[in-house]
Amino acid sequence: MRTMLLSILSVAALLAAAPASAQGKLTIYTYDSFTADWGPGPQVKTNFEAECGCQVDFVSVADGVALLNRLKLEGASTKADIVLGLDTNLTAEARGTGLFVAHGATPQVNVPGGWNDDMFVPYDYGYFAVVYDTEKLPNPPASLKELVEGDQKQKIVIQDPRTSTPGLGLLLWVRSVYGEEAGAAWEKLKGRVLTVTPGWSEAYGLFTKGEAPMVLSYTTSPAYHMIADKTDRYQAAAFAEGHYLQVEVAGITIAGAKNPLAEKFLAFMTGPGFQDAVPETQWMYPAARTDKPLDPAFDKLVKPAKALQFSPQDVADNRKAWVDEWLAVMGR
Amino acid sequence: MPGAGNSGHSDFRTAAGIVALAAISLLIGGAFAGLIVEGLRDLSGAVAAFDPYMLRVARFTLWQALLSTLLSVVPALFVARALVRHPHFPGRGLILQLFAVPLALPALVAALGVLALYGRAGYFAGLLSMLGGDTWPGIYGLSGILVAHVFFNLPLSVRLFVEALQTVPSDQWRLASQLGMGARAGFRLIEWPVLRQALPGVAGLVFMLCVTSFTIVLTLGGGPRATTLEVAIYQALRFDFDPARAVALTVLQVTLTFVIVFVLTRLGANTAAEASLSVAPRRFVSAGRGETALNGALIALALLFVAGPMAATVVAGLQAELGRLVLEPTVQSAALTSLILALLSALLAAALSMALVMARQALALRPAGARRPLLQYATDTGAGFVLVVPPIVVGAGWFILLRHVADVFALAPVLVVTVNAVMAMPFALRALRPAYDAASARHERLCAQLGIAGWTRLRLIDWPSLRRPLATAAAFAMALSLGDLGVIALFGSDAVQTLPYLLLARMGSYRTADAAGLALILGLACLALMFLSTRLGKASDRKVDSVFG
Amino acid sequence: MKPTANSPAEVRLNKVSFSYGEAAFEFDVTFRPGRITAVMGPSGSGKSTLLNLVAGFEVPASGRVLIGERDVTADPPAARPVSMVFQENNLFAHLTVEQNVGLGRSPSLRLTHVDRTAVAGALERTGLGGKGQRLPRELSGGERQRVALARVLVRERPVLLLDEPFASLGPALREDMLELVAALQEERGMTVLFVTHQPEDARRISHDIVFIEAGKAAATGPVGEFFGEGGPEAFRRYIGAS
């Protein structure tokens, strides 16, 4: 038994004590579904290592929020050169930590509404959407208004904005459509909400188990089912008011500012070596040029009439008040 | 029963317990220290934590936990009794092993299993709709929370009560059947005294587990009206990164739990049962036909309730490409990591709880003048309160504390093992204590008289009679760490990628079939460990290696 | 210095007071060295408590317990020159007969050749020859108490405390055991304190009687005096002789 413990410890120590010299090594903090076998991580690592002749080390945590917390905990002593996996709801807060530096480039990116940020570079984006089961719901809501005011017997599973990114997404979506009337809208929507889960996984699990005909997810979710499962059963409902946009970004830390590979990686990230891997691993839209055309399934996805978005600063300033308002309505 | 007098052994055991308590306090205290140092910069969040909303949350937390405890523990009393009364009930051993599996299932898997039966699209939905005359609304809300909590905690309580009942010496059973005691008298005079002694501990344990429920409460609760303090703590640390608030809420959670559990403990009497050498094989229980039928039905009902969601998990899992999954290197290494971590945690948990149990008994045997009731309480129920300190708090606290002095990544496996072991310790404690106390009642004077103390006593006297309960304790701990996610999630997946972690990651990337398959593998791994621990507990039963060669 | 069985030791309770719950005890009594003293008295009078005080399972609130010349009041049970046989629970159920006896030599069961020989001899002496490998559950009630006596032999302590060890045995078996105790006492010259309810037990093997009543040693003296016409009134009432 002792040998087992020793072997774990030594493996862990090896992982940690790998040569720390910046020479030829890039450390990227990201979330775990990025580095997973089925995520873009392995492909990205191979491609970039071939290009730079260096070594890429991923360190992964649960999700974007955990990523930012990890960075805050480590502070200036962080080992991360690049942090990859924050979304635009987090960038204002990330900027506030003072742990990021400007990238000093004009990346060739293509995201709805254009891109103008001196610190963070996008690598993919997607739209929140209500995904529904065509076998249970032949007539899905055609707008957020219809969702809010529709048949209370047709339930939806949503996520908690206190604990999950899509949950916060829906909150912002309703806010951007209803403005000050958001509270009243939630009051009505409440009757349709089957349950509020802590994260996306729980909600989507309930949905695919048939517990509810609708779930809050992404417009790109059906692409997975069409390509991997070969089924058209699950579709996203197009909403007339437009869909809330989520953009995922990466940035260079103050530690990475000293590592020339960091700049190189951001340039690589907005090229085909990275972008080609995005659609069918992240199930999001690539944020820059790809060499490979998108799978035809992506053409069948809902194309939002309008991309809705608050500025990162607005989100940072109002998130707490808006979540509290939501809680006051939903918690009654 | 006379005490061990002024025996030196009492000091050895007390010292062991104090060392264990110190280790546990260090783990929790260190985490708090880390968070407080970080949180001192901004105390406004901590002060603002005590608003009417949080009080509502606290009320709901305690209310659902109390109900869950009641619904889990009371039926468990009777199921455990039925199982002990019918040692030849078909599949009894398997049932007891199955009853450890829910502990190892991640809450999400269990929630989906429960919903597969009682959800809107569950197997029973048609029937329930017919009975109700309307579309079955599912069990979202308090009822869903309760069903899921009972699914977790009823089998746990049954196993702990069975452990307690097995300390009843065979003479008493013989006496009972000789005196023609009916089921009711037997329960009142023989089983209830033992159960009553175990009750506060088991109820306290279940209560604490339910207090800290997170995923179950949110997923099945039907909305943020069903929110526990644990959710608020998680939110404070993860989204708001407000350590002061997290500490304040944790202290609130621990304090409230303490008050309730303290009241529970008061309800239990400290009636040390007369135990004597059980040299004859037991099983002189004579149950009437009516009672046999009733007990059979009781066991079957409990089994159905517990096995139902598990069966649903199995059915879902069988639809996955199990062959491919098992061959994936990622899955294999995750399984290995899980097993190693679980084994190490189990060993540590067993050692910790053994030390605490020994110390508690040694303190209890002290003459009236030398009692230390507070220390005694700390070695028993007191140590259990670590359960209501959220792992995320421990993890974050130590992270803050260690980040400047050590490589936190390298320490991650150590922290995972330690936290899991400490969180599993209260379970192991419950499994061990009845057996140790009973053995002590038989051996205490003899050991004192012959001067058998310290390690010798542990090796020669306590180990043989504690093998089986120790195996049970370790099994609990293994199951628990096998399913654990709390600490691992915080440290990131690189150093320690376990099966549940992988499961949730697959689930989070649309791979629901893979996740279901992994849940099945996890359940099987847990069951395998249960078989193993049962075997280890039985091996060379009652006979130590001959020193006479 | 450890007193051996060869030098009989006096057992003395010098103004020993002790209380247990509501019951209070006050013992001031001496047991003659190398003799068997029957400790008799009504249930609850304090017979077992007296033995527990000598054995060290209970610690007096005041007063002193002396064995031979030695004050053992503060000694832990194992350090006292005393062996004790209880009514039950004298054996560890998972250890063999040999091991149970061997514990009397080494509490960690590290036995030398000499120890083993002593164990074998003690088993032979107590009529357990050939049963060394059995587990307690494979023995009769009488045999189990013989194992306990065998352990007393290998421990070689000058004082033996018997707390109704034969109460659960049949008359013939009890007689056998009494004979054995008497013979062993004779051989080893031990000071024996023997709690019993049976006047004939006392009459058969003991030299002295200590009569306990309401937490006090009410009367002491040689057996003959106790059972004669001039015996203490309370004792005669107790055995139903007056």
PDB file of N, CA and C in Angstrom, chain B residues 37 59 90 129 133 320 538:
ATOM      1  N   VAL B  37      -7.830  34.540   6.553  1.00  0.00           N
ATOM      2  CA  VAL B  37      -6.754  35.468   6.194  1.00  0.00           C
ATOM      3  C   VAL B  37      -7.103  36.180   4.891  1.00  0.00           C
ATOM      4  N   ARG B  59     -33.672  27.729   7.278  1.00  0.00           N
ATOM      5  CA  ARG B  59     -34.854  27.016   7.756  1.00  0.00           C
ATOM      6  C   ARG B  59     -35.178  25.845   6.841  1.00  0.00           C
ATOM      7  N   PRO B  90     -33.239 -15.226   1.770  1.00  0.00           N
ATOM      8  CA  PRO B  90     -32.505 -15.420   0.500  1.00  0.00           C
ATOM      9  C   PRO B  90     -31.824 -14.136   0.030  1.00  0.00           C
ATOM     10  N   SER B 129     -50.173   8.526 -13.231  1.00  0.00           N
ATOM     11  CA  SER B 129     -51.096   9.444 -13.905  1.00  0.00           C
ATOM     12  C   SER B 129     -52.511   8.881 -13.814  1.00  0.00           C
ATOM     13  N   GLY B 133     -55.359  10.776 -12.032  1.00  0.00           N
ATOM     14  CA  GLY B 133     -56.363  11.329 -12.931  1.00  0.00           C
ATOM     15  C   GLY B 133     -55.847  12.484 -13.769  1.00  0.00           C
ATOM     16  N   ALA B 320     -24.894   1.674 -23.158  1.00  0.00           N
ATOM     17  CA  ALA B 320     -23.629   2.287 -23.586  1.00  0.00           C
ATOM     18  C   ALA B 320     -22.751   1.230 -24.255  1.00  0.00           C
ATOM     19  N   LYS B 538     -14.364 -11.716   6.862  1.00  0.00           N
ATOM     20  CA  LYS B 538     -14.700 -13.079   7.281  1.00  0.00           C
ATOM     21  C   LYS B 538     -13.459 -13.947   7.415  1.00  0.00           C
TER      22      LYS B 538
END
